[in-house]
Amino acid sequence: MADNPARKWWALIAIAASVLVVGLDLTVLNLALPTIATSRHASFSDLQWISDAYSLVLAAAMLPAGMLGDRLGRKKVLLVALVLFGASSAACAYATSVGELIAARAVLGVGAAAIFPLSLAVIPVLFAPEERQKAIALMASATFISFPIGPIVGGYLLDHFWWGSVFLINVPVVLLALVAVAFLLPESRSEQRPRVDVVGVLLSSAGLVGLTYGFIRAGQDGWTDTGAMAAIFAGAAVLGVFVAWERWLTRRTRSIRPLIELRLFRSAGFTWGTILATLVSFAMFGIFFAMPQYFQEVQGANAMGSGLRLLPMIGGLVVGMIGGTRLASPRPASGRGPLADAKALVTVGFTIMAIALAFGATTGASSGTGFAAAWLVAFGLGLGVAMPQTMNAALSALSAERSGSGSALISAMRQVGATIGVAVLGTVLSSVYRAHLDVAGLPAAAAAAAKSGVVAGVAVAHALGSPSLLHSVQTAFVHGLDTMLWVCGGIALASAILALIFLPRRPDGMTGAPRGGAASAAAGENGSERAQLEV
């Protein structure tokens, strides 16, 4: 590693490939669900559990996975996670029953729960502060590219192969990532080895599962559903107890290390970087939830076509990331600092997103693909400018000693934000859709089906041969989409204001990552971190 500084970048590319595969799995499953329902005789409840088993296990295991990475070694835990993810992907592909598929999806969630935070945790250990923005941009690109690529790849596979191929495609990529991580990534772990915070693990897992399940159920069954509200309140209450327990551990004992380091929230960079990254996840997942439905049910595209129509956003994202990273990078030739600080870039990025979403909120049923491409490019540009800076602000406050658990906390908050975003924004969209839908004169069963969502509404209109109902369904959905985009734009504008007021101009923490590249050992707080850089 010392002889080849480029090796750490190849290691990061390998990890980014595994993150890309995890992101693909999130998107292609939705395409495969109708085929799975037919092939495995799955009920609607079965399909919900096939999807939710992954999300719930992911929420439960993320914080413990970060802690295990710090304690046992981040490379070691990442390798185990990749093996689990690859093996469970194969198990999903060849599942012979719904029960087997649900179980395999749960194990898939365990692997993803370690891959997500540890992919971020290695950045403070491997990269010097001036290199981190490029590393974060690379990792973020892998996550965002997976969303439009998923429908393209999944649509092709489902058109030419059986449904299990959407899971089996993960295996060769995971194998490549395994080899690359094994040979290129140095091992790093915490030197301190206090007892595991078992109570914290149980409380955080139960709280995050309750919160995630509640919001998923609220998105499906409505906010008046008693079970959903009970799960949300119970999850929030358990997380409150978890925070109290962590504070007690921090103050009263040193024999057990708290699962999360609450003093991280004393850092404005960590607190606001994490909050802003969570808010952008909230808004972004609303777009990824609604726009494919718009492309397919209003514009008449297939799944692959909807993925292709999202690619302009990725183009804007890449330009924004490259431009933002260059503006934020020091200028060694002149001996001067960067042209723009984090506060300015994040504020500008969120402002661009807000403007783009405001334009998107003027979408009509007859708007062309070019209009959607234009505002999606602008949204991607703003996202590319803002997101790496918010993540860098949060990661810069992490010590190399606790990079795994700290990154897991960031990832967990973003995951919950995404879940809440889909539930809340989905509710906004569906409420406006139902309010504008004209089902007068329809049989009760057809009217109920049409009100359940735009996909069912279009199907009912085609079955009845009713152009007027089809127009009503599409127009009502566009009204809902526009309202949802206004909400997303408001979130982006509020985020810009919060960044302008609270985000530090420069990262206000120091991780102790190596300044001499990968050749030097990473030193954590008080010199307690050991990064083994010889593989």
Short mmCIF file of C-alpha atoms in Angstrom, two decimals:
data_model
loop_
_atom_site.label_atom_id
_atom_site.label_comp_id
_atom_site.label_asym_id
_atom_site.label_seq_id
_atom_site.Cartn_x
_atom_site.Cartn_y
_atom_site.Cartn_z
CA MET A 1 0.00 0.00 0.00
CA ALA A 2 2.82 2.35 0.82
CA ASP A 3 4.43 1.80 -2.57
CA ASN A 4 1.25 2.45 -4.51
CA PRO A 5 -0.91 5.33 -3.22
CA ALA A 6 -3.37 4.74 -6.08
CA ARG A 7 -4.26 1.43 -4.47
CA LYS A 8 -6.59 3.08 -1.97
CA TRP A 9 -8.58 4.56 -4.86
CA TRP A 10 -8.95 1.14 -6.46
CA ALA A 11 -10.12 -0.15 -3.09
CA LEU A 12 -12.70 2.62 -2.90
CA ILE A 13 -13.91 1.82 -6.43
CA ALA A 14 -14.40 -1.79 -5.35
CA ILE A 15 -16.45 -0.68 -2.34
CA ALA A 16 -18.42 1.72 -4.55
CA ALA A 17 -19.28 -1.22 -6.82
CA SER A 18 -20.77 -3.07 -3.85
CA VAL A 19 -22.76 0.03 -2.87
CA LEU A 20 -24.01 0.24 -6.46
CA VAL A 21 -25.22 -3.36 -6.28
CA VAL A 22 -27.06 -2.68 -3.02
CA GLY A 23 -28.75 0.33 -4.63
CA LEU A 24 -29.69 -1.72 -7.70
CA ASP A 25 -31.34 -4.31 -5.49
CA LEU A 26 -33.58 -1.64 -3.97
CA THR A 27 -34.89 -0.55 -7.38
CA VAL A 28 -35.14 -3.76 -9.39
CA LEU A 29 -37.25 -5.56 -6.79
CA ASN A 30 -40.25 -3.31 -7.46
CA LEU A 31 -40.10 -4.28 -11.13
CA ALA A 32 -39.97 -7.98 -10.32
CA LEU A 33 -42.84 -8.03 -7.78
CA PRO A 34 -45.67 -8.58 -10.32
CA THR A 35 -43.78 -11.51 -11.88
CA ILE A 36 -42.96 -12.93 -8.43
CA ALA A 37 -46.65 -12.69 -7.48
CA THR A 38 -47.58 -14.83 -10.48
CA SER A 39 -44.69 -17.28 -10.31
CA ARG A 40 -44.78 -17.91 -6.55
CA HIS A 41 -48.53 -17.37 -6.02
CA ALA A 42 -47.73 -14.54 -3.61
CA SER A 43 -50.52 -12.52 -2.02
CA PHE A 44 -50.39 -8.74 -1.58
CA SER A 45 -49.34 -9.28 2.04
CA ASP A 46 -46.57 -11.63 0.88
CA LEU A 47 -45.27 -8.99 -1.52
CA GLN A 48 -45.24 -6.40 1.26
CA TRP A 49 -43.13 -8.69 3.46
CA ILE A 50 -40.76 -9.49 0.58
CA SER A 51 -40.07 -5.76 0.37
CA ASP A 52 -40.32 -4.85 4.06
CA ALA A 53 -38.21 -7.71 5.47
CA TYR A 54 -35.17 -6.13 3.85
CA SER A 55 -35.95 -2.60 5.09
CA LEU A 56 -36.67 -3.68 8.67
CA VAL A 57 -33.51 -5.78 9.03
CA LEU A 58 -31.49 -2.98 7.43
CA ALA A 59 -32.81 -0.53 10.03
CA ALA A 60 -32.18 -2.92 12.92
CA ALA A 61 -28.64 -3.97 11.97
CA MET A 62 -27.03 -0.75 10.75
CA LEU A 63 -25.79 0.66 14.08
CA PRO A 64 -24.54 -2.72 15.41
CA ALA A 65 -22.76 -3.33 12.09
CA GLY A 66 -20.86 -0.06 12.39
CA MET A 67 -19.85 -0.94 15.94
CA LEU A 68 -18.64 -4.38 14.86
CA GLY A 69 -16.55 -2.78 12.13
CA ASP A 70 -14.80 -0.59 14.70
CA ARG A 71 -14.30 -3.48 17.09
CA LEU A 72 -13.44 -6.45 14.85
CA GLY A 73 -11.99 -4.67 11.82
CA ARG A 74 -13.77 -2.80 9.06
CA LYS A 75 -12.26 -4.84 6.25
CA LYS A 76 -13.16 -8.12 7.95
CA VAL A 77 -16.78 -7.12 8.60
CA LEU A 78 -17.12 -5.72 5.07
CA LEU A 79 -15.89 -9.00 3.58
CA VAL A 80 -18.39 -10.97 5.66
CA ALA A 81 -21.14 -8.56 4.60
CA LEU A 82 -20.28 -9.00 0.93
CA VAL A 83 -20.36 -12.79 1.29
CA LEU A 84 -23.76 -12.57 3.00
CA PHE A 85 -25.08 -10.23 0.32
CA GLY A 86 -23.87 -12.41 -2.54
CA ALA A 87 -25.08 -15.68 -1.00
CA SER A 88 -28.49 -14.27 -0.08
CA SER A 89 -28.86 -12.78 -3.58
CA ALA A 90 -28.39 -16.27 -5.02
CA ALA A 91 -30.83 -17.64 -2.45
CA CYS A 92 -33.42 -15.03 -3.53
CA ALA A 93 -32.95 -15.99 -7.18
CA TYR A 94 -33.56 -19.68 -6.54
CA ALA A 95 -36.16 -19.42 -3.76
CA THR A 96 -38.87 -22.03 -4.28
CA SER A 97 -41.44 -20.49 -1.92
CA VAL A 98 -42.50 -17.12 -0.60
CA GLY A 99 -41.16 -17.98 2.85
CA GLU A 100 -37.71 -18.76 1.45
CA LEU A 101 -37.69 -15.51 -0.50
CA ILE A 102 -38.67 -13.44 2.57
CA ALA A 103 -35.95 -15.13 4.65
CA ALA A 104 -33.33 -14.55 1.95
CA ARG A 105 -34.37 -10.90 1.68
CA ALA A 106 -33.90 -10.53 5.46
CA VAL A 107 -30.34 -11.91 5.23
CA LEU A 108 -29.77 -9.56 2.29
CA GLY A 109 -30.66 -6.72 4.66
CA VAL A 110 -27.99 -7.86 7.13
CA GLY A 111 -25.33 -7.64 4.43
CA ALA A 112 -26.51 -4.23 3.24
CA ALA A 113 -26.60 -2.95 6.82
CA ALA A 114 -22.83 -3.38 7.03
CA ILE A 115 -21.98 -2.34 3.47
CA PHE A 116 -23.66 1.06 3.70
CA PRO A 117 -21.94 2.46 6.83
CA LEU A 118 -18.58 0.76 6.34
CA SER A 119 -18.30 2.09 2.80
CA LEU A 120 -18.28 5.54 4.43
CA ALA A 121 -16.23 4.49 7.47
CA VAL A 122 -13.12 3.66 5.43
CA ILE A 123 -12.98 7.20 4.00
CA PRO A 124 -11.75 8.96 7.18
CA VAL A 125 -9.22 6.16 7.69
CA LEU A 126 -7.79 5.99 4.17
CA PHE A 127 -7.96 9.54 2.90
CA ALA A 128 -6.42 12.81 4.01
CA PRO A 129 -8.83 15.74 4.50
CA GLU A 130 -7.97 17.28 1.12
CA GLU A 131 -8.80 13.97 -0.63
CA ARG A 132 -12.05 13.17 1.12
CA GLN A 133 -14.39 15.24 -1.02
CA LYS A 134 -13.38 13.30 -4.13
CA ALA A 135 -13.80 10.02 -2.25
CA ILE A 136 -17.24 11.03 -0.97
CA ALA A 137 -18.29 12.17 -4.44
CA LEU A 138 -17.28 8.79 -5.88
CA MET A 139 -19.25 6.93 -3.21
CA ALA A 140 -22.29 9.19 -3.58
CA SER A 141 -22.23 8.71 -7.35
CA ALA A 142 -22.46 4.95 -6.91
CA THR A 143 -25.56 5.37 -4.75
CA PHE A 144 -27.37 7.80 -7.01
CA ILE A 145 -26.50 6.10 -10.30
CA SER A 146 -28.16 2.92 -9.06
CA PHE A 147 -31.63 4.49 -9.11
CA PRO A 148 -32.02 5.09 -12.86
CA ILE A 149 -29.78 2.13 -13.77
CA GLY A 150 -31.94 -0.26 -11.73
CA PRO A 151 -35.05 0.00 -13.94
CA ILE A 152 -32.93 -0.17 -17.10
CA VAL A 153 -31.07 -3.32 -16.03
CA GLY A 154 -34.11 -4.85 -14.33
CA GLY A 155 -36.38 -4.17 -17.30
CA TYR A 156 -33.93 -5.83 -19.70
CA LEU A 157 -33.47 -8.88 -17.45
CA LEU A 158 -37.20 -9.36 -16.91
CA ASP A 159 -37.83 -9.08 -20.67
CA HIS A 160 -35.21 -11.71 -21.53
CA PHE A 161 -34.80 -13.98 -18.45
CA TRP A 162 -36.72 -15.26 -15.44
CA TRP A 163 -37.47 -13.10 -12.39
CA GLY A 164 -34.58 -14.53 -10.35
CA SER A 165 -32.07 -12.92 -12.72
CA VAL A 166 -32.65 -9.51 -11.08
CA PHE A 167 -31.11 -10.96 -7.91
CA LEU A 168 -28.53 -13.17 -9.59
CA ILE A 169 -26.93 -10.18 -11.35
CA ASN A 170 -25.60 -9.14 -7.92
CA VAL A 171 -23.38 -12.20 -7.58
CA PRO A 172 -20.62 -11.50 -10.14
CA VAL A 173 -20.30 -7.88 -9.00
CA VAL A 174 -20.07 -8.98 -5.37
CA LEU A 175 -17.40 -11.53 -6.28
CA LEU A 176 -15.32 -8.83 -7.98
CA ALA A 177 -15.78 -6.54 -4.97
CA LEU A 178 -14.74 -9.37 -2.63
CA VAL A 179 -11.47 -9.94 -4.49
CA ALA A 180 -10.70 -6.23 -4.72
CA VAL A 181 -11.49 -5.54 -1.04
CA ALA A 182 -9.48 -8.59 0.08
CA PHE A 183 -6.35 -7.53 -1.81
CA LEU A 184 -6.60 -3.74 -1.92
CA LEU A 185 -8.30 -2.51 1.25
CA PRO A 186 -6.13 -2.23 4.39
CA GLU A 187 -7.52 -3.44 7.68
CA SER A 188 -8.40 -0.83 10.29
CA ARG A 189 -10.00 -1.18 13.69
CA SER A 190 -10.34 0.55 17.01
CA GLU A 191 -7.51 -0.06 19.46
CA GLN A 192 -9.86 0.26 22.42
CA ARG A 193 -11.79 -2.93 23.20
CA PRO A 194 -14.33 -2.21 25.96
CA ARG A 195 -17.40 -4.40 26.44
CA VAL A 196 -20.15 -4.26 23.83
CA ASP A 197 -23.15 -2.07 24.59
CA VAL A 198 -25.69 -4.91 24.38
CA VAL A 199 -28.53 -2.84 25.85
CA GLY A 200 -27.84 -0.09 23.33
CA VAL A 201 -27.87 -2.60 20.46
CA LEU A 202 -31.24 -3.99 21.56
CA LEU A 203 -32.82 -0.58 22.18
CA SER A 204 -31.59 1.01 18.94
CA SER A 205 -32.62 -2.01 16.86
CA ALA A 206 -36.10 -2.16 18.39
CA GLY A 207 -36.61 1.59 18.06
CA LEU A 208 -35.46 1.82 14.46
CA VAL A 209 -37.52 -1.22 13.46
CA GLY A 210 -40.62 0.25 15.11
CA LEU A 211 -40.15 3.63 13.48
CA THR A 212 -39.40 2.16 10.05
CA TYR A 213 -42.29 -0.32 10.18
CA GLY A 214 -44.68 2.40 11.32
CA PHE A 215 -43.83 4.74 8.47
CA ILE A 216 -43.92 1.93 5.89
CA ARG A 217 -47.36 0.88 7.14
CA ALA A 218 -48.59 4.49 7.26
CA GLY A 219 -47.53 4.92 3.65
CA GLN A 220 -49.49 1.81 2.68
CA ASP A 221 -52.57 1.98 4.94
CA GLY A 222 -52.85 5.70 5.73
CA TRP A 223 -52.03 7.91 8.69
CA THR A 224 -55.23 6.99 10.50
CA ASP A 225 -54.13 3.36 10.79
CA THR A 226 -53.88 2.54 14.49
CA GLY A 227 -51.12 -0.02 14.06
CA ALA A 228 -48.96 2.40 12.08
CA MET A 229 -49.32 5.19 14.64
CA ALA A 230 -48.68 2.81 17.52
CA ALA A 231 -45.49 1.53 15.86
CA ILE A 232 -44.24 5.07 15.18
CA PHE A 233 -44.86 6.28 18.72
CA ALA A 234 -43.43 3.10 20.24
CA GLY A 235 -40.33 3.31 18.05
CA ALA A 236 -39.81 6.97 18.95
CA ALA A 237 -40.26 6.20 22.65
CA VAL A 238 -37.75 3.34 22.56
CA LEU A 239 -35.25 5.56 20.73
CA GLY A 240 -35.75 8.16 23.48
CA VAL A 241 -34.87 5.52 26.07
CA PHE A 242 -31.88 4.55 23.92
CA VAL A 243 -30.55 8.12 23.92
CA ALA A 244 -31.02 8.34 27.70
CA TRP A 245 -29.14 5.06 28.12
CA GLU A 246 -26.28 6.25 25.92
CA ARG A 247 -26.00 9.47 27.94
CA TRP A 248 -25.88 7.48 31.14
CA LEU A 249 -23.14 5.23 29.78
CA THR A 250 -21.12 8.22 28.63
CA ARG A 251 -21.25 9.86 32.06
CA ARG A 252 -21.11 6.91 34.45
CA THR A 253 -18.95 4.11 33.11
CA ARG A 254 -15.92 3.51 30.94
CA SER A 255 -16.10 -0.28 30.97
CA ILE A 256 -18.78 -0.29 28.25
CA ARG A 257 -18.41 1.84 25.15
CA PRO A 258 -21.70 3.50 24.11
CA LEU A 259 -23.05 2.33 20.77
CA ILE A 260 -23.13 5.93 19.52
CA GLU A 261 -21.00 8.88 20.54
CA LEU A 262 -23.51 11.55 21.56
CA ARG A 263 -20.83 14.22 21.83
CA LEU A 264 -20.65 14.11 18.02
CA PHE A 265 -23.76 16.29 18.10
CA ARG A 266 -21.71 19.03 19.76
CA SER A 267 -20.08 19.43 16.36
CA ALA A 268 -22.10 21.78 14.15
CA GLY A 269 -20.55 20.13 11.10
CA PHE A 270 -21.69 16.64 12.10
CA THR A 271 -25.13 17.72 13.32
CA TRP A 272 -26.09 19.90 10.39
CA GLY A 273 -24.25 17.83 7.80
CA THR A 274 -26.24 14.79 8.91
CA ILE A 275 -29.55 16.68 9.15
CA LEU A 276 -29.12 18.19 5.69
CA ALA A 277 -28.11 14.84 4.18
CA THR A 278 -31.23 13.33 5.76
CA LEU A 279 -33.45 16.10 4.39
CA VAL A 280 -32.12 15.64 0.88
CA SER A 281 -32.79 11.89 1.20
CA PHE A 282 -36.34 12.75 2.28
CA ALA A 283 -36.96 14.83 -0.85
CA MET A 284 -34.92 12.72 -3.27
CA PHE A 285 -36.68 9.44 -2.51
CA GLY A 286 -40.01 11.16 -3.07
CA ILE A 287 -38.87 11.96 -6.60
CA PHE A 288 -37.63 8.44 -7.24
CA PHE A 289 -40.97 7.14 -5.94
CA ALA A 290 -43.17 9.36 -8.11
CA MET A 291 -41.33 10.12 -11.36
CA PRO A 292 -41.16 6.50 -12.64
CA GLN A 293 -44.95 6.32 -12.19
CA TYR A 294 -45.33 9.55 -14.14
CA PHE A 295 -43.15 8.32 -16.99
CA GLN A 296 -44.94 4.97 -17.18
CA GLU A 297 -48.58 5.77 -16.48
CA VAL A 298 -48.83 9.29 -17.96
CA GLN A 299 -46.20 9.30 -20.71
CA GLY A 300 -46.61 5.60 -21.56
CA ALA A 301 -42.99 4.50 -21.09
CA ASN A 302 -42.02 1.01 -19.91
CA ALA A 303 -39.78 0.35 -16.90
CA MET A 304 -36.61 0.58 -18.94
CA GLY A 305 -37.82 3.77 -20.58
CA SER A 306 -38.52 5.37 -17.20
CA GLY A 307 -34.97 4.57 -16.13
CA LEU A 308 -33.60 6.17 -19.28
CA ARG A 309 -35.66 9.30 -18.61
CA LEU A 310 -33.97 9.66 -15.20
CA LEU A 311 -30.47 9.63 -16.70
CA PRO A 312 -30.39 13.43 -17.32
CA MET A 313 -30.47 13.88 -13.56
CA ILE A 314 -27.34 11.72 -13.30
CA GLY A 315 -25.65 13.90 -15.92
CA GLY A 316 -26.40 17.00 -13.85
CA LEU A 317 -25.26 15.16 -10.72
CA VAL A 318 -21.86 14.32 -12.20
CA VAL A 319 -21.31 17.90 -13.39
CA GLY A 320 -22.34 19.26 -9.99
CA MET A 321 -20.05 16.89 -8.11
CA ILE A 322 -17.04 17.65 -10.28
CA GLY A 323 -17.63 21.41 -10.16
CA GLY A 324 -18.40 21.49 -6.43
CA THR A 325 -15.38 19.35 -5.55
CA ARG A 326 -13.06 21.59 -7.55
CA LEU A 327 -14.47 24.75 -5.98
CA ALA A 328 -14.08 23.25 -2.49
CA SER A 329 -10.55 21.89 -3.05
CA PRO A 330 -7.46 23.83 -1.87
CA ARG A 331 -5.30 25.49 -4.56
CA PRO A 332 -1.76 24.28 -3.76
CA ALA A 333 -0.21 26.01 -6.77
CA SER A 334 -1.19 29.44 -5.46
CA GLY A 335 -1.00 28.53 -1.79
CA ARG A 336 -4.58 29.73 -1.33
CA GLY A 337 -7.60 28.07 0.10
CA PRO A 338 -10.60 26.83 -1.88
CA LEU A 339 -12.65 29.18 -4.04
CA ALA A 340 -15.85 28.35 -2.10
CA ASP A 341 -16.53 27.04 1.39
CA ALA A 342 -18.97 24.33 2.45
CA LYS A 343 -21.63 26.77 3.67
CA ALA A 344 -21.73 28.59 0.32
CA LEU A 345 -21.74 25.42 -1.79
CA VAL A 346 -24.44 23.66 0.22
CA THR A 347 -26.62 26.78 0.25
CA VAL A 348 -26.23 27.25 -3.50
CA GLY A 349 -26.81 23.54 -4.17
CA PHE A 350 -30.06 23.41 -2.19
CA THR A 351 -31.23 26.68 -3.78
CA ILE A 352 -30.69 25.21 -7.25
CA MET A 353 -32.66 22.12 -6.19
CA ALA A 354 -35.50 24.30 -4.87
CA ILE A 355 -35.71 26.25 -8.13
CA ALA A 356 -35.61 23.06 -10.20
CA LEU A 357 -38.37 21.46 -8.13
CA ALA A 358 -40.50 24.60 -8.46
CA PHE A 359 -40.24 24.28 -12.25
CA GLY A 360 -41.00 20.57 -11.98
CA ALA A 361 -44.13 21.43 -10.01
CA THR A 362 -45.59 23.09 -13.13
CA THR A 363 -45.68 19.74 -14.96
CA GLY A 364 -48.87 19.09 -16.90
CA ALA A 365 -50.39 15.92 -18.28
CA SER A 366 -49.22 16.94 -21.76
CA SER A 367 -45.71 18.06 -20.77
CA GLY A 368 -43.02 16.47 -22.89
CA THR A 369 -39.99 14.42 -21.92
CA GLY A 370 -37.73 17.40 -22.66
CA PHE A 371 -39.39 19.47 -19.93
CA ALA A 372 -38.85 16.73 -17.35
CA ALA A 373 -35.25 16.26 -18.52
CA ALA A 374 -34.54 19.99 -18.13
CA TRP A 375 -35.62 20.30 -14.52
CA LEU A 376 -34.16 16.91 -13.59
CA VAL A 377 -30.76 18.04 -14.94
CA ALA A 378 -30.97 21.16 -12.79
CA PHE A 379 -32.03 19.14 -9.74
CA GLY A 380 -29.12 16.75 -10.27
CA LEU A 381 -26.73 19.70 -10.60
CA GLY A 382 -27.83 21.13 -7.25
CA LEU A 383 -27.71 17.70 -5.63
CA GLY A 384 -24.18 17.14 -6.92
CA VAL A 385 -23.00 20.46 -5.50
CA ALA A 386 -24.64 20.06 -2.08
CA MET A 387 -24.53 16.38 -1.12
CA PRO A 388 -20.73 15.75 -1.02
CA GLN A 389 -20.26 18.89 1.08
CA THR A 390 -22.91 17.87 3.63
CA MET A 391 -21.40 14.39 3.90
CA ASN A 392 -17.89 15.79 4.23
CA ALA A 393 -19.05 18.11 7.02
CA ALA A 394 -20.49 15.13 8.90
CA LEU A 395 -17.60 12.72 8.25
CA SER A 396 -14.93 15.28 9.18
CA ALA A 397 -16.20 15.24 12.76
CA LEU A 398 -15.56 11.47 13.09
CA SER A 399 -12.43 10.15 14.68
CA ALA A 400 -10.81 7.21 12.94
CA GLU A 401 -11.35 5.40 16.26
CA ARG A 402 -15.15 5.57 15.83
CA SER A 403 -15.56 5.98 12.07
CA GLY A 404 -17.62 2.79 11.78
CA SER A 405 -20.21 3.60 14.45
CA GLY A 406 -20.28 7.28 13.43
CA SER A 407 -20.86 6.44 9.76
CA ALA A 408 -23.56 3.95 10.80
CA LEU A 409 -25.34 6.73 12.68
CA ILE A 410 -25.27 8.95 9.57
CA SER A 411 -26.48 6.06 7.37
CA ALA A 412 -29.26 5.14 9.82
CA MET A 413 -30.58 8.69 9.92
CA ARG A 414 -30.53 8.92 6.12
CA GLN A 415 -32.32 5.55 5.84
CA VAL A 416 -35.05 6.66 8.24
CA GLY A 417 -35.30 9.95 6.35
CA ALA A 418 -35.79 8.10 3.08
CA THR A 419 -38.48 5.87 4.62
CA ILE A 420 -40.31 8.87 6.08
CA GLY A 421 -39.96 10.68 2.76
CA VAL A 422 -41.63 7.92 0.79
CA ALA A 423 -44.43 7.63 3.38
CA VAL A 424 -45.14 11.34 3.79
CA LEU A 425 -44.68 12.41 0.18
CA GLY A 426 -46.54 9.33 -1.05
CA THR A 427 -49.45 10.31 1.19
CA VAL A 428 -49.42 13.86 -0.20
CA LEU A 429 -49.47 12.54 -3.76
CA SER A 430 -52.21 9.95 -3.18
CA SER A 431 -54.45 12.37 -1.23
CA VAL A 432 -54.36 14.99 -3.99
CA TYR A 433 -54.82 12.26 -6.62
CA ARG A 434 -57.97 10.94 -4.95
CA ALA A 435 -59.33 14.46 -4.43
CA HIS A 436 -59.05 15.31 -8.17
CA LEU A 437 -60.11 11.93 -9.58
CA ASP A 438 -63.57 11.83 -11.17
CA VAL A 439 -65.15 8.39 -10.73
CA ALA A 440 -68.76 9.46 -11.12
CA GLY A 441 -70.87 6.76 -12.74
CA LEU A 442 -68.35 3.96 -12.22
CA PRO A 443 -69.28 0.71 -10.46
CA ALA A 444 -68.21 0.73 -6.81
CA ALA A 445 -65.46 -1.87 -7.31
CA ALA A 446 -64.00 -0.04 -10.32
CA ALA A 447 -64.12 3.30 -8.50
CA ALA A 448 -62.35 1.86 -5.45
CA ALA A 449 -59.67 0.31 -7.63
CA ALA A 450 -59.12 3.54 -9.55
CA LYS A 451 -58.78 5.49 -6.29
CA SER A 452 -56.14 3.10 -4.96
CA GLY A 453 -53.44 4.52 -7.23
CA VAL A 454 -52.52 5.65 -10.70
CA VAL A 455 -51.37 2.18 -11.84
CA ALA A 456 -54.72 0.63 -10.94
CA GLY A 457 -56.56 3.68 -12.31
CA VAL A 458 -54.92 3.38 -15.73
CA ALA A 459 -55.64 -0.37 -15.75
CA VAL A 460 -59.33 0.23 -14.94
CA ALA A 461 -59.58 2.87 -17.67
CA HIS A 462 -58.10 0.51 -20.25
CA ALA A 463 -60.32 -2.37 -19.09
CA LEU A 464 -63.45 -0.22 -19.43
CA GLY A 465 -62.25 1.38 -22.66
CA SER A 466 -62.88 4.83 -21.17
CA PRO A 467 -60.70 7.68 -22.55
CA SER A 468 -62.40 10.14 -20.18
CA LEU A 469 -61.48 8.06 -17.12
CA LEU A 470 -57.91 7.67 -18.41
CA HIS A 471 -57.63 11.44 -18.81
CA SER A 472 -59.03 11.97 -15.31
CA VAL A 473 -56.61 9.45 -13.80
CA GLN A 474 -53.58 10.97 -15.51
CA THR A 475 -54.60 14.56 -14.78
CA ALA A 476 -55.32 13.75 -11.12
CA PHE A 477 -51.94 12.05 -10.76
CA VAL A 478 -50.15 15.05 -12.26
CA HIS A 479 -51.93 17.32 -9.76
CA GLY A 480 -50.65 15.07 -6.98
CA LEU A 481 -47.16 15.01 -8.48
CA ASP A 482 -47.02 18.80 -8.70
CA THR A 483 -48.14 19.18 -5.09
CA MET A 484 -45.53 16.67 -3.96
CA LEU A 485 -42.81 18.52 -5.90
CA TRP A 486 -43.85 21.80 -4.27
CA VAL A 487 -43.38 20.12 -0.89
CA CYS A 488 -39.97 18.80 -1.98
CA GLY A 489 -39.06 22.29 -3.18
CA GLY A 490 -40.06 23.71 0.19
CA ILE A 491 -37.83 21.16 1.91
CA ALA A 492 -34.92 22.13 -0.36
CA LEU A 493 -35.46 25.85 0.29
CA ALA A 494 -35.67 25.29 4.05
CA SER A 495 -32.46 23.24 3.83
CA ALA A 496 -30.72 26.10 2.01
CA ILE A 497 -31.72 28.50 4.80
CA LEU A 498 -30.58 26.06 7.51
CA ALA A 499 -27.24 25.59 5.75
CA LEU A 500 -26.75 29.35 5.46
CA ILE A 501 -27.46 29.87 9.16
CA PHE A 502 -25.94 26.83 10.88
CA LEU A 503 -23.45 24.96 8.68
CA PRO A 504 -19.79 25.84 9.40
CA ARG A 505 -17.77 27.33 6.57
CA ARG A 506 -15.09 24.69 7.10
CA PRO A 507 -15.30 21.18 8.57
CA ASP A 508 -15.04 21.69 12.32
CA GLY A 509 -13.69 18.29 13.27
CA MET A 510 -10.51 16.37 12.61
CA THR A 511 -10.65 12.66 12.10
CA GLY A 512 -7.03 11.87 12.48
CA ALA A 513 -6.89 10.30 9.05
CA PRO A 514 -3.50 10.00 7.42
CA ARG A 515 -2.17 13.13 5.84
CA GLY A 516 0.61 11.30 4.16
CA GLY A 517 -1.73 9.12 2.17
CA ALA A 518 -2.19 5.43 2.80
CA ALA A 519 1.43 4.95 3.73
CA SER A 520 1.03 6.30 7.21
CA ALA A 521 -1.00 4.71 9.96
CA ALA A 522 -4.26 6.42 10.79
CA ALA A 523 -4.16 7.95 14.23
CA GLY A 524 -7.43 8.32 16.10
CA GLU A 525 -8.26 10.23 19.20
CA ASN A 526 -5.26 10.24 21.54
CA GLY A 527 -3.41 8.07 19.07
CA SER A 528 -5.54 5.04 19.85
CA GLU A 529 -6.52 4.03 16.31
CA ARG A 530 -4.53 1.40 14.51
CA ALA A 531 -4.80 1.11 10.74
CA GLN A 532 -2.94 -1.89 9.42
CA LEU A 533 -1.86 -0.77 5.98
CA GLU A 534 -0.04 -3.92 4.97
CA VAL A 535 -2.40 -6.45 3.43
#
